[in-house]
Each structure stands twice: as C-alpha cells, then as structure tokens.
mmCIF file of C-alpha atoms in Angstrom:
data_model
loop_
_atom_site.group_PDB
_atom_site.id
_atom_site.type_symbol
_atom_site.label_atom_id
_atom_site.label_comp_id
_atom_site.label_asym_id
_atom_site.label_seq_id
_atom_site.Cartn_x
_atom_site.Cartn_y
_atom_site.Cartn_z
ATOM 1 C CA MET Y 1 0.000 0.000 0.000
ATOM 2 C CA ASP Y 2 1.351 3.396 -0.964
ATOM 3 C CA ILE Y 3 1.907 6.196 1.493
ATOM 4 C CA ASN Y 4 -0.908 8.734 1.665
ATOM 5 C CA ARG Y 5 1.075 11.628 0.220
ATOM 6 C CA PRO Y 6 -1.493 14.435 0.796
ATOM 7 C CA LEU Y 7 -1.863 13.380 4.431
ATOM 8 C CA VAL Y 8 1.893 13.349 5.024
ATOM 9 C CA LYS Y 9 2.368 16.742 3.365
ATOM 10 C CA GLN Y 10 -0.432 18.194 5.461
ATOM 11 C CA GLN Y 11 1.308 16.879 8.594
ATOM 12 C CA ALA Y 12 4.524 18.537 7.439
ATOM 13 C CA LYS Y 13 2.778 21.889 7.020
ATOM 14 C CA GLU Y 14 1.414 21.667 10.541
ATOM 15 C CA LEU Y 15 4.816 20.770 11.993
ATOM 16 C CA ILE Y 16 6.657 23.705 10.449
ATOM 17 C CA ARG Y 17 3.984 26.227 11.354
ATOM 18 C CA GLY Y 18 5.700 28.890 13.434
ATOM 19 C CA ASN Y 19 9.151 27.328 12.800
ATOM 20 C CA VAL Y 20 9.749 28.226 9.146
ATOM 21 C CA LEU Y 21 12.367 30.950 9.619
ATOM 22 C CA LYS Y 22 14.243 29.015 12.275
ATOM 23 C CA LEU Y 23 14.420 25.841 10.169
ATOM 24 C CA PHE Y 24 15.310 27.760 7.015
ATOM 25 C CA PHE Y 25 18.279 29.585 8.524
ATOM 26 C CA ILE Y 26 19.568 26.415 10.167
ATOM 27 C CA SER Y 27 19.311 24.600 6.835
ATOM 28 C CA LEU Y 28 20.912 27.511 4.990
ATOM 29 C CA ILE Y 29 23.931 27.770 7.302
ATOM 30 C CA ILE Y 30 24.505 24.023 7.456
ATOM 31 C CA GLY Y 31 24.069 23.811 3.693
ATOM 32 C CA LEU Y 32 26.732 26.468 3.131
ATOM 33 C CA LEU Y 33 29.124 24.667 5.484
ATOM 34 C CA ALA Y 34 28.461 21.117 4.346
ATOM 35 C CA GLY Y 35 28.054 21.870 0.659
ATOM 36 C CA ASN Y 36 25.273 20.980 -1.706
ATOM 37 C CA SER Y 37 22.498 18.883 -0.201
ATOM 38 C CA ASN Y 38 23.024 16.578 -3.183
ATOM 39 C CA PRO Y 39 26.815 16.268 -3.398
ATOM 40 C CA ALA Y 40 26.609 13.669 -6.123
ATOM 41 C CA SER Y 41 24.983 16.007 -8.614
ATOM 42 C CA SER Y 42 27.377 18.787 -7.662
ATOM 43 C CA LEU Y 43 30.401 16.550 -8.094
ATOM 44 C CA SER Y 44 29.187 15.063 -11.361
ATOM 45 C CA SER Y 45 28.493 18.521 -12.794
ATOM 46 C CA SER Y 46 31.972 19.668 -11.774
ATOM 47 C CA ILE Y 47 33.573 16.683 -13.479
ATOM 48 C CA SER Y 48 31.459 17.224 -16.592
ATOM 49 C CA ASN Y 49 32.492 20.878 -16.728
ATOM 50 C CA ALA Y 50 36.116 19.880 -16.387
ATOM 51 C CA LEU Y 51 35.782 17.399 -19.245
ATOM 52 C CA ASN Y 52 34.032 19.988 -21.416
ATOM 53 C CA ASN Y 53 36.662 22.690 -20.878
ATOM 54 C CA LYS Y 54 38.522 21.395 -23.900
ATOM 55 C CA ASN Y 55 35.891 23.118 -26.032
ATOM 56 C CA SER Y 56 36.708 26.557 -24.663
ATOM 57 C CA TYR Y 57 39.380 27.304 -27.277
ATOM 58 C CA SER Y 58 37.938 27.510 -30.751
ATOM 59 C CA ASP Y 59 38.503 29.482 -33.892
ATOM 60 C CA ASN Y 60 36.083 31.858 -35.573
ATOM 61 C CA GLY Y 61 34.341 28.969 -37.247
ATOM 62 C CA GLY Y 62 33.521 27.402 -33.895
ATOM 63 C CA SER Y 63 35.772 24.310 -34.253
ATOM 64 C CA ASN Y 64 38.469 23.330 -31.787
ATOM 65 C CA ASN Y 65 41.913 24.555 -32.827
ATOM 66 C CA TYR Y 66 44.615 24.419 -30.166
ATOM 67 C CA GLU Y 67 47.374 25.331 -32.651
ATOM 68 C CA ASP Y 68 45.820 28.757 -33.161
ATOM 69 C CA PHE Y 69 45.920 29.320 -29.425
ATOM 70 C CA PHE Y 70 49.646 28.700 -29.221
ATOM 71 C CA ASP Y 71 50.266 30.705 -32.391
ATOM 72 C CA ASN Y 72 48.409 33.636 -30.853
ATOM 73 C CA PHE Y 73 50.437 33.240 -27.693
ATOM 74 C CA ASP Y 74 53.652 33.530 -29.723
ATOM 75 C CA ASN Y 75 52.343 36.717 -31.347
ATOM 76 C CA PHE Y 76 50.938 38.128 -28.085
ATOM 77 C CA GLY Y 77 51.687 41.837 -27.774
ATOM 78 C CA ASN Y 78 52.573 42.459 -31.414
ATOM 79 C CA SER Y 79 50.639 45.725 -31.396
ATOM 80 C CA ASP Y 80 50.019 48.389 -28.793
ATOM 81 C CA ASN Y 81 47.930 51.483 -28.639
ATOM 82 C CA SER Y 82 50.707 53.644 -30.133
ATOM 83 C CA GLY Y 83 51.039 51.491 -33.200
ATOM 84 C CA GLY Y 84 54.429 50.134 -32.192
ATOM 85 C CA THR Y 85 55.317 46.490 -32.021
ATOM 86 C CA SER Y 86 57.005 44.354 -29.444
ATOM 87 C CA ASP Y 87 57.642 40.698 -30.160
ATOM 88 C CA TRP Y 88 57.331 39.031 -26.763
ATOM 89 C CA GLY Y 89 58.021 35.688 -28.332
ATOM 90 C CA HIS Y 90 61.671 36.653 -29.048
ATOM 91 C CA PHE Y 91 62.513 37.132 -25.350
ATOM 92 C CA ASP Y 92 65.016 39.846 -26.332
ATOM 93 C CA GLY Y 93 65.064 41.740 -23.048
ATOM 94 C CA PHE Y 94 65.068 45.499 -23.435
ATOM 95 C CA ASN Y 95 64.636 46.363 -27.091
ATOM 96 C CA GLY Y 96 65.150 49.649 -28.840
ATOM 97 C CA ASN Y 97 61.614 50.842 -28.181
ATOM 98 C CA GLY Y 98 61.984 50.447 -24.446
ATOM 99 C CA LYS Y 99 59.718 47.382 -24.338
ATOM 100 C CA VAL Y 100 60.434 44.664 -21.801
ATOM 101 C CA GLY Y 101 60.344 41.040 -22.979
ATOM 102 C CA LEU Y 102 59.450 38.078 -20.848
ATOM 103 C CA ALA Y 103 63.040 36.906 -20.658
ATOM 104 C CA ALA Y 104 63.995 40.204 -19.058
ATOM 105 C CA SER Y 105 61.598 39.612 -16.137
ATOM 106 C CA PRO Y 106 62.193 36.189 -14.566
ATOM 107 C CA PHE Y 107 60.689 37.526 -11.351
ATOM 108 C CA ALA Y 108 57.370 37.975 -13.174
ATOM 109 C CA ILE Y 109 57.408 34.334 -14.283
ATOM 110 C CA ALA Y 110 58.306 33.195 -10.777
ATOM 111 C CA GLY Y 111 55.554 35.414 -9.366
ATOM 112 C CA LEU Y 112 52.989 33.878 -11.697
ATOM 113 C CA ALA Y 113 54.086 30.394 -10.732
ATOM 114 C CA ILE Y 114 53.966 31.180 -7.016
ATOM 115 C CA GLY Y 115 50.554 32.822 -7.412
ATOM 116 C CA ALA Y 116 49.209 29.753 -9.204
ATOM 117 C CA ILE Y 117 50.564 27.501 -6.446
ATOM 118 C CA ILE Y 118 48.992 29.680 -3.754
ATOM 119 C CA VAL Y 119 45.621 29.648 -5.522
ATOM 120 C CA LEU Y 120 45.809 25.870 -5.946
ATOM 121 C CA PHE Y 121 46.759 25.490 -2.286
ATOM 122 C CA ILE Y 122 43.793 27.635 -1.190
ATOM 123 C CA ILE Y 123 41.435 25.601 -3.373
ATOM 124 C CA ILE Y 124 42.751 22.359 -1.879
ATOM 125 C CA ILE Y 125 42.406 23.681 1.685
ATOM 126 C CA PHE Y 126 38.826 24.830 1.103
ATOM 127 C CA SER Y 127 37.994 21.488 -0.536
ATOM 128 C CA ILE Y 128 39.359 19.601 2.473
ATOM 129 C CA ILE Y 129 37.386 21.818 4.860
ATOM 130 C CA ARG Y 130 34.207 21.353 2.826
ATOM 131 C CA LEU Y 131 34.779 17.588 2.773
ATOM 132 C CA ALA Y 132 35.391 17.508 6.529
ATOM 133 C CA LEU Y 133 32.141 19.406 7.154
ATOM 134 C CA ALA Y 134 30.068 17.186 4.845
ATOM 135 C CA PRO Y 135 28.800 14.999 7.767
ATOM 136 C CA LEU Y 136 26.896 18.037 9.054
ATOM 137 C CA ALA Y 137 24.294 17.270 6.382
ATOM 138 C CA VAL Y 138 23.635 13.902 8.030
ATOM 139 C CA MET Y 139 22.738 15.499 11.333
ATOM 140 C CA LEU Y 140 20.680 18.180 9.573
ATOM 141 C CA ASP Y 141 18.420 15.337 8.436
ATOM 142 C CA GLY Y 142 18.575 14.096 12.014
ATOM 143 C CA LEU Y 143 17.295 17.490 13.194
ATOM 144 C CA TYR Y 144 14.201 17.151 11.001
ATOM 145 C CA TRP Y 145 13.715 13.594 12.257
ATOM 146 C CA GLN Y 146 13.796 14.967 15.803
ATOM 147 C CA LEU Y 147 11.188 17.542 14.772
ATOM 148 C CA ILE Y 148 8.679 14.958 13.556
ATOM 149 C CA ARG Y 149 9.260 12.945 16.729
ATOM 150 C CA GLY Y 150 8.111 15.902 18.813
ATOM 151 C CA ASN Y 151 11.499 17.385 19.751
ATOM 152 C CA ASN Y 152 11.131 20.951 18.487
ATOM 153 C CA MET Y 153 14.485 22.533 19.302
ATOM 154 C CA SER Y 154 15.258 26.208 19.497
ATOM 155 C CA PHE Y 155 17.656 27.897 17.067
ATOM 156 C CA GLY Y 156 20.659 27.549 19.379
ATOM 157 C CA ASP Y 157 19.793 24.044 20.550
ATOM 158 C CA GLY Y 158 19.453 22.951 16.924
ATOM 159 C CA PHE Y 159 23.024 23.984 16.129
ATOM 160 C CA VAL Y 160 24.312 22.382 19.321
ATOM 161 C CA TYR Y 161 22.541 19.144 18.402
ATOM 162 C CA ILE Y 162 23.969 19.109 14.864
ATOM 163 C CA PHE Y 163 27.579 19.914 15.757
ATOM 164 C CA LYS Y 164 27.691 17.813 18.917
ATOM 165 C CA ASN Y 165 26.352 14.718 17.168
ATOM 166 C CA THR Y 166 28.509 15.248 14.091
ATOM 167 C CA PHE Y 167 31.942 15.593 15.664
ATOM 168 C CA ASN Y 168 31.763 12.687 18.079
ATOM 169 C CA LYS Y 169 33.225 9.190 18.123
ATOM 170 C CA ASN Y 170 30.980 8.166 15.191
ATOM 171 C CA TYR Y 171 32.153 11.015 12.969
ATOM 172 C CA TRP Y 172 33.987 8.781 10.512
ATOM 173 C CA GLN Y 173 30.904 6.712 9.702
ATOM 174 C CA LYS Y 174 29.037 9.871 8.700
ATOM 175 C CA PHE Y 175 32.080 11.077 6.765
ATOM 176 C CA LEU Y 176 32.424 7.799 4.860
ATOM 177 C CA LEU Y 177 28.705 7.711 4.121
ATOM 178 C CA GLN Y 178 28.817 11.126 2.456
ATOM 179 C CA LEU Y 179 32.071 10.393 0.644
ATOM 180 C CA VAL Y 180 31.110 6.947 -0.687
ATOM 181 C CA LYS Y 181 27.636 8.056 -1.736
ATOM 182 C CA SER Y 182 29.034 11.101 -3.548
ATOM 183 C CA ILE Y 183 31.650 9.123 -5.470
ATOM 184 C CA LEU Y 184 29.356 6.246 -6.431
ATOM 185 C CA LEU Y 185 26.458 8.454 -7.471
ATOM 186 C CA ALA Y 186 28.767 10.756 -9.431
ATOM 187 C CA LEU Y 187 30.109 7.790 -11.391
ATOM 188 C CA LEU Y 188 26.597 6.446 -11.986
ATOM 189 C CA TYR Y 189 25.326 9.816 -13.192
ATOM 190 C CA MET Y 190 28.312 10.144 -15.521
ATOM 191 C CA LEU Y 191 27.782 6.706 -17.043
ATOM 192 C CA LEU Y 192 24.011 6.667 -17.302
ATOM 193 C CA ILE Y 193 21.415 8.992 -15.834
ATOM 194 C CA ILE Y 194 18.788 6.372 -14.962
ATOM 195 C CA PRO Y 195 21.039 4.185 -12.751
ATOM 196 C CA GLY Y 196 22.148 7.298 -10.901
ATOM 197 C CA VAL Y 197 18.527 8.245 -10.186
ATOM 198 C CA ILE Y 198 17.652 4.707 -9.053
ATOM 199 C CA PHE Y 199 20.583 4.433 -6.668
ATOM 200 C CA SER Y 200 19.963 7.921 -5.281
ATOM 201 C CA TYR Y 201 16.487 6.766 -4.210
ATOM 202 C CA LYS Y 202 17.935 3.458 -3.057
ATOM 203 C CA TRP Y 203 20.146 5.249 -0.503
ATOM 204 C CA ARG Y 204 17.720 8.122 0.151
ATOM 205 C CA PHE Y 205 17.161 7.275 3.821
ATOM 206 C CA SER Y 206 20.718 6.261 4.740
ATOM 207 C CA THR Y 207 21.402 9.640 6.377
ATOM 208 C CA TYR Y 208 18.249 9.422 8.502
ATOM 209 C CA ILE Y 209 19.132 5.861 9.551
ATOM 210 C CA LEU Y 210 22.642 6.870 10.580
ATOM 211 C CA ALA Y 211 21.306 9.903 12.450
ATOM 212 C CA GLU Y 212 18.812 7.724 14.336
ATOM 213 C CA HIS Y 213 21.286 4.866 14.912
ATOM 214 C CA PRO Y 214 24.734 6.499 15.081
ATOM 215 C CA GLU Y 215 26.361 3.276 16.266
ATOM 216 C CA MET Y 216 25.740 1.655 12.865
ATOM 217 C CA SER Y 217 28.318 1.548 10.107
ATOM 218 C CA PHE Y 218 27.744 3.521 6.922
ATOM 219 C CA GLY Y 219 27.511 0.307 4.893
ATOM 220 C CA ASP Y 220 24.766 -1.109 7.130
ATOM 221 C CA ALA Y 221 22.871 2.177 6.877
ATOM 222 C CA MET Y 222 23.007 2.025 3.076
ATOM 223 C CA ARG Y 223 21.855 -1.612 3.082
ATOM 224 C CA ALA Y 224 18.975 -0.848 5.462
ATOM 225 C CA SER Y 225 17.873 2.035 3.238
ATOM 226 C CA ASP Y 226 17.977 -0.320 0.257
ATOM 227 C CA LYS Y 227 15.649 -2.754 2.032
ATOM 228 C CA MET Y 228 13.232 -0.007 3.080
ATOM 229 C CA THR Y 229 12.916 1.439 -0.443
ATOM 230 C CA LYS Y 230 12.900 -1.836 -2.364
ATOM 231 C CA GLY Y 231 9.828 -1.867 -4.571
ATOM 232 C CA HIS Y 232 8.809 1.648 -3.481
ATOM 233 C CA LYS Y 233 11.296 3.925 -5.235
ATOM 234 C CA TRP Y 234 8.561 5.160 -7.555
ATOM 235 C CA GLU Y 235 6.780 6.709 -4.572
ATOM 236 C CA LEU Y 236 9.837 8.814 -3.802
ATOM 237 C CA PHE Y 237 10.077 9.890 -7.432
ATOM 238 C CA VAL Y 238 6.404 10.943 -7.429
ATOM 239 C CA LEU Y 239 6.991 12.767 -4.131
ATOM 240 C CA ASP Y 240 9.762 14.822 -5.717
ATOM 241 C CA LEU Y 241 7.567 15.579 -8.724
ATOM 242 C CA SER Y 242 4.820 16.835 -6.406
ATOM 243 C CA PHE Y 243 7.121 19.694 -5.353
ATOM 244 C CA LEU Y 244 7.742 20.800 -8.947
ATOM 245 C CA GLY Y 245 5.254 23.663 -8.685
ATOM 246 C CA TRP Y 246 7.031 25.026 -5.622
ATOM 247 C CA TYR Y 247 10.372 24.852 -7.418
ATOM 248 C CA LEU Y 248 8.962 26.738 -10.412
ATOM 249 C CA LEU Y 249 7.894 29.524 -8.066
ATOM 250 C CA MET Y 250 11.594 30.131 -7.392
ATOM 251 C CA ILE Y 251 11.804 32.051 -10.677
ATOM 252 C CA PRO Y 252 9.182 34.775 -10.134
ATOM 253 C CA THR Y 253 10.018 35.076 -6.428
ATOM 254 C CA ILE Y 254 13.802 35.304 -7.052
ATOM 255 C CA GLY Y 255 14.309 32.342 -4.727
ATOM 256 C CA LEU Y 256 12.520 33.900 -1.740
ATOM 257 C CA ILE Y 257 9.952 31.098 -1.739
ATOM 258 C CA SER Y 258 12.762 28.758 -0.650
ATOM 259 C CA ILE Y 259 12.352 30.181 2.861
ATOM 260 C CA TYR Y 260 9.187 28.099 3.075
ATOM 261 C CA VAL Y 261 9.973 25.329 0.590
ATOM 262 C CA THR Y 262 13.216 24.187 2.252
ATOM 263 C CA PRO Y 263 11.693 23.311 5.672
ATOM 264 C CA TYR Y 264 8.528 22.000 3.999
ATOM 265 C CA VAL Y 265 10.333 19.542 1.733
ATOM 266 C CA SER Y 266 12.805 18.417 4.410
ATOM 267 C CA THR Y 267 10.038 17.765 6.948
ATOM 268 C CA THR Y 268 7.991 15.849 4.381
ATOM 269 C CA VAL Y 269 10.948 13.596 3.516
ATOM 270 C CA ALA Y 270 11.557 12.946 7.224
ATOM 271 C CA LEU Y 271 7.904 11.904 7.605
ATOM 272 C CA TYR Y 272 8.277 9.643 4.572
ATOM 273 C CA TYR Y 273 11.282 8.017 6.212
ATOM 274 C CA GLU Y 274 9.248 7.230 9.322
ATOM 275 C CA ASN Y 275 6.346 5.859 7.276
ATOM 276 C CA PHE Y 276 8.657 3.798 5.063
ATOM 277 C CA LYS Y 277 10.225 2.310 8.182
ATOM 278 C CA ILE Y 278 6.847 1.374 9.696
ATOM 279 C CA ARG Y 279 5.718 -0.262 6.446
ATOM 280 C CA ALA Y 280 9.005 -2.132 6.070
ATOM 281 C CA TYR Y 281 8.567 -3.547 9.577
ATOM 282 C CA GLN Y 282 5.005 -4.602 8.788
ATOM 283 C CA GLU Y 283 5.974 -6.266 5.514
ATOM 284 C CA GLY Y 284 8.970 -8.006 7.068
ATOM 285 C CA ALA Y 285 11.453 -6.237 4.805
ATOM 286 C CA ILE Y 286 13.501 -5.158 7.816
ATOM 287 C CA THR Y 287 13.837 -6.207 11.430
ATOM 288 C CA GLN Y 288 15.483 -4.736 14.497
ATOM 289 C CA PHE Y 289 18.541 -6.792 13.584
ATOM 290 C CA ASP Y 290 19.112 -4.512 10.551
ATOM 291 C CA PHE Y 291 19.684 -1.531 12.828
ATOM 292 C CA LEU Y 292 22.215 -3.132 15.169
ATOM 293 C CA SER Y 293 25.872 -2.195 15.149
ATOM 294 C CA SER Y 294 28.565 -4.698 14.240
ATOM 295 C CA GLN Y 295 29.495 -5.067 17.905
ATOM 296 C CA GLN Y 296 25.878 -5.724 18.889
ATOM 297 C CA LYS Y 297 25.544 -8.316 16.136
ATOM 298 C CA THR Y 298 28.737 -10.026 17.260
ATOM 299 C CA THR Y 299 27.475 -10.146 20.849
ATOM 300 C CA MET Y 300 24.199 -11.714 19.715
ATOM 301 C CA TYR Y 301 26.060 -14.309 17.648
ATOM 302 C CA GLN Y 302 28.269 -15.198 20.603
ATOM 303 C CA GLN Y 303 25.296 -15.534 22.952
ATOM 304 C CA SER Y 304 23.413 -17.687 20.444
ATOM 305 C CA TYR Y 305 26.452 -19.870 19.853
ATOM 306 C CA ALA Y 306 27.030 -20.342 23.589
ATOM 307 C CA GLN Y 307 23.397 -21.297 24.116
ATOM 308 C CA TYR Y 308 23.380 -23.629 21.115
ATOM 309 C CA GLY Y 309 26.652 -25.234 22.199
ATOM 310 C CA SER Y 310 25.346 -26.053 25.665
ATOM 311 C CA VAL Y 311 22.159 -27.578 24.247
ATOM 312 C CA ALA Y 312 24.111 -29.581 21.681
ATOM 313 C CA ALA Y 313 26.456 -30.924 24.347
ATOM 314 C CA GLN Y 314 23.515 -31.973 26.503
ATOM 315 C CA VAL Y 315 21.865 -33.790 23.593
ATOM 316 C CA GLN Y 316 25.137 -35.508 22.731
ATOM 317 C CA ASN Y 317 25.653 -36.723 26.296
ATOM 318 C CA THR Y 318 22.136 -38.099 26.700
ATOM 319 C CA ASN Y 319 21.768 -39.421 23.133
ATOM 320 C CA VAL Y 320 18.217 -38.200 23.134
ATOM 321 C CA TYR Y 321 16.835 -36.801 19.935
ATOM 322 C CA TYR Y 322 14.175 -34.153 19.883
ATOM 323 C CA HIS Y 323 10.751 -35.350 18.809
ATOM 324 C CA PRO Y 324 8.023 -32.733 18.791
ATOM 325 C CA SER Y 325 5.016 -34.108 20.609
ATOM 326 C CA VAL Y 326 2.573 -31.439 19.499
ATOM 327 C CA THR Y 327 2.420 -29.911 16.080
ATOM 328 C CA ALA Y 328 3.075 -26.223 16.346
ATOM 329 C CA ALA Y 329 0.131 -24.003 15.512
ATOM 330 C CA PRO Y 330 0.489 -22.166 12.222
ATOM 331 C CA VAL Y 331 1.729 -18.640 12.555
ATOM 332 C CA ALA Y 332 -0.869 -16.050 11.644
ATOM 333 C CA PRO Y 333 0.157 -13.990 8.617
ATOM 334 C CA MET Y 334 1.502 -10.552 9.393
ATOM 335 C CA GLN Y 335 -0.958 -7.776 9.044
ATOM 336 C CA THR Y 336 -0.037 -5.644 6.058
ATOM 337 C CA ALA Y 337 -2.630 -2.947 6.547
ATOM 338 C CA GLN Y 338 -0.981 0.450 6.383
ATOM 339 C CA THR Y 339 -0.551 2.278 9.637
ATOM 340 C CA TYR Y 340 0.496 5.843 9.034
ATOM 341 C CA TYR Y 341 2.845 7.576 11.351
ATOM 342 C CA THR Y 342 1.190 10.364 13.252
ATOM 343 C CA PRO Y 343 3.590 12.893 14.719
ATOM 344 C CA PRO Y 344 2.904 13.776 18.328
ATOM 345 C CA ALA Y 345 0.865 16.869 18.867
ATOM 346 C CA PRO Y 346 2.820 19.808 20.220
ATOM 347 C CA PRO Y 347 2.250 20.373 23.910
ATOM 348 C CA GLN Y 348 -0.401 22.908 24.689
ATOM 349 C CA PRO Y 349 0.853 25.943 26.576
ATOM 350 C CA VAL Y 350 -0.130 25.876 30.208
ATOM 351 C CA ALA Y 351 -2.067 28.958 31.241
ATOM 352 C CA PRO Y 352 -0.553 30.703 34.241
ATOM 353 C CA PRO Y 353 -2.651 30.577 37.387
ATOM 354 C CA VAL Y 354 -4.998 33.496 37.768
ATOM 355 C CA GLN Y 355 -3.820 35.776 40.508
ATOM 356 C CA GLN Y 356 -6.655 36.613 42.832
ATOM 357 C CA GLN Y 357 -6.663 40.230 43.868
ATOM 358 C CA TYR Y 358 -6.289 40.534 47.593
ATOM 359 C CA THR Y 359 -9.117 42.394 49.242
ATOM 360 C CA PRO Y 360 -8.420 43.264 52.867
ATOM 361 C CA GLN Y 361 -11.182 42.392 55.236
ATOM 362 C CA PRO Y 362 -12.513 45.220 57.466
ATOM 363 C CA VAL Y 363 -10.976 45.145 60.883
ATOM 364 C CA GLN Y 364 -13.544 44.762 63.563
ATOM 365 C CA ALA Y 365 -13.092 46.636 66.809
ATOM 366 C CA PRO Y 366 -12.443 44.391 69.737
ATOM 367 C CA ALA Y 367 -15.468 43.807 71.888
ATOM 368 C CA GLN Y 368 -15.668 45.941 75.016
ATOM 369 C CA PRO Y 369 -15.414 43.929 78.189
ATOM 370 C CA GLN Y 370 -18.678 43.618 79.970
ATOM 371 C CA VAL Y 371 -18.596 45.492 83.325
ATOM 372 C CA PRO Y 372 -20.645 43.684 85.894
ATOM 373 C CA PRO Y 373 -23.379 45.901 87.329
ATOM 374 C CA MET Y 374 -22.775 47.436 90.678
ATOM 375 C CA PRO Y 375 -24.635 45.699 93.498
ATOM 376 C CA GLN Y 376 -27.590 47.739 94.601
ATOM 377 C CA GLN Y 377 -27.595 49.086 98.170
ATOM 378 C CA PRO Y 378 -30.326 47.706 100.313
ATOM 379 C CA ALA Y 379 -33.055 50.211 100.877
ATOM 380 C CA GLN Y 380 -32.763 52.106 104.177
ATOM 381 C CA PRO Y 381 -35.654 51.554 106.529
ATOM 382 C CA PRO Y 382 -37.630 54.689 107.067
ATOM 383 C CA GLU Y 383 -36.942 56.510 110.306
ATOM 384 C CA ASN Y 384 -39.611 56.673 112.957
#
C-alpha cells in the first residue's frame, strides 16, 4: 500500500507552522558549510564541466583549434595602442623601443608560478574543509527527524545538536557515508542517468538511519535504506515531482519562496522516512537486527552460539533426539494494513494561574469587656 502523500504533506505543514524561519536559517547555514544537499549532482556537474573545458578554445568557425591558441600566444603583444610592435616571443630583453620582454623579467614568471601555487593550495584547503564538514548534512536530516518525533528545538539548541552529534566518536561513519555516496552516485550519473537516479532513491534514507542509529556503520545504513525502499522507489520519485510547482515559483520570487519550501520539503521527507520504516517492519522487509551495530551483532552471535553449544552438548551426552510431541500451531500472517505515522501533537501551553486580587477584610473593633453591674444598696428603713 502506498503512502498517503497528501496526508503526510499536510502533517509537514502543521509541523513547520511557526518554525519556518528558524528551520530555514539552520538549513541555509549548514548547507553552506556542508556543501550541496546533493553532493553527487554537484560533483558530477563539476567533473562534466572539467571534461568539457577542452571546447573553450575555438577558432572563428567554432571548431576546436589548439594550434591557433599557441600561435596567438607567440604573437601576443605584437601591437600596442601607439602602433608600435614588441615581439614578446623573441625574449630579447630590453629592445630599442623600451619594451620589456618576458626573458627580461624572470621575477614575473616566478611570481605567476607562485601565485598559481597559492591559488591551488587555497582551493585544496577549502575542498578539504568542505569535505570535513560534509557529515553536518547527516545530522541536519537528524534534526528534522527529531522535529517529527516531537522534539522541536530552538535555534541555538538545533546547532548544538547538529555539531555535537557530528563531531563525536561516530564522525567517521558519517564522513564515509557522504564520501562513498558522492563518489558512487557521481560515477553512476556520468555513465548513465537512470542508474544514478535509481541508486539515489535506493540510498535516500541512509542519512536518517545513521542519524537515528549512530552506532551503525555507513555500509549497514546504506543496506537498510535499500531494504526499506525496495519496490517503493517510484513513490519517492512521485513525491519529488509533487514539489515541482514550488520549485517553479523560485523564478518569479527570485528564490525567496525557498524560505518556506526548504523546511517544507525536508520535513515531508523525514515523515516519509518514518512511514517507510513502519511499512518495512510490517511487511517483514527489515527487522530490528538490521539496525544493530557490528558489535551488537557479534554479541548476539556469541550468545546464540554459547546457548546452542550447551544444548548440543547436553543432547550428545544423553543421546536423546528431539521429537516434537505437538504440532506447532500455524503462525498467523503478518498484518499488512498500512498504519500511518502520526507525529505527536505539540504540547499545549499551560495557562498561568490566575492571581486573585487581595481584598483586605474590614478590621472589627475588639469587643468591650462587659462590666458587671454594681450591686444595689439595700433600701434604708424609714426613720420613725
């Protein structure tokens, strides 16, 4: 059963509501540091441009002619604004017209060579830095996975999460994932376009898997992504086509629409990853074993072997063979009905308690003590 694309995209819109600017600037900064979000296409285009540079030198007729280039270089500087000539190709030092040939300025040649080396060195340094920061893109996908799981981080916490979980003990697995994917996809795109597209969808969720399970190796993450997308790559292709209208709006809006499109697309893909994982579990395409690290798998193998060895030794000592007495009940087929992932609802803000205004009670005057009445004097008898 296919994923309900309109439902997932509606969930993505609700998740990014109120978080568009924050997610966009995080994605923009990490994208500038880590390079193109699709390094394979960037690398393949760079290689193609390098291979096509041989067509840059052509004659007036448009055909390639390298001999004319070198001939023009020999005649470079034959005319100046004053109508005089200076044949730089003769390397004659100071000539009669006061012109300086190339041979008369070895420092200029050395300066050009040193400048070229410095530029090449700077390019290499920036390439190494860009390559070292490429794993940041893995944790950027992890940030969107955290968002759909209900962990809506602030701007600062988002950067702390990305950098802290990138440059840790599992850094090299993220680095190798980006490097291997870029090289393989670049070669596939150069050979044939269609295999490059297929394999890009095949490994589409490898970054999310490695962000969720950082203890895995990059190869296991790529294999798990292959199992999750097997038979469902067309859904991812249709998903990308569904954003075509948004991408076309980049032209009239001069790219400003990307402020909304970037978080929207990234959140939708993260939701697709979660739904693909649920469906793969239901269909039996993957199990929890696929997301274990090599060390965890080795530990499980050792425990199983130890348990099996003890049982085998007991059977061998008693010479008793196992005979099932009761036929096991057939296992019910796994339910394949689609269960869509529903992101947790954001917590509702708690209203502060209403402060009751204090109204002082009127102070009552203390009661006056009761004075006992004076005893009455007995009446005097009348005098005779």
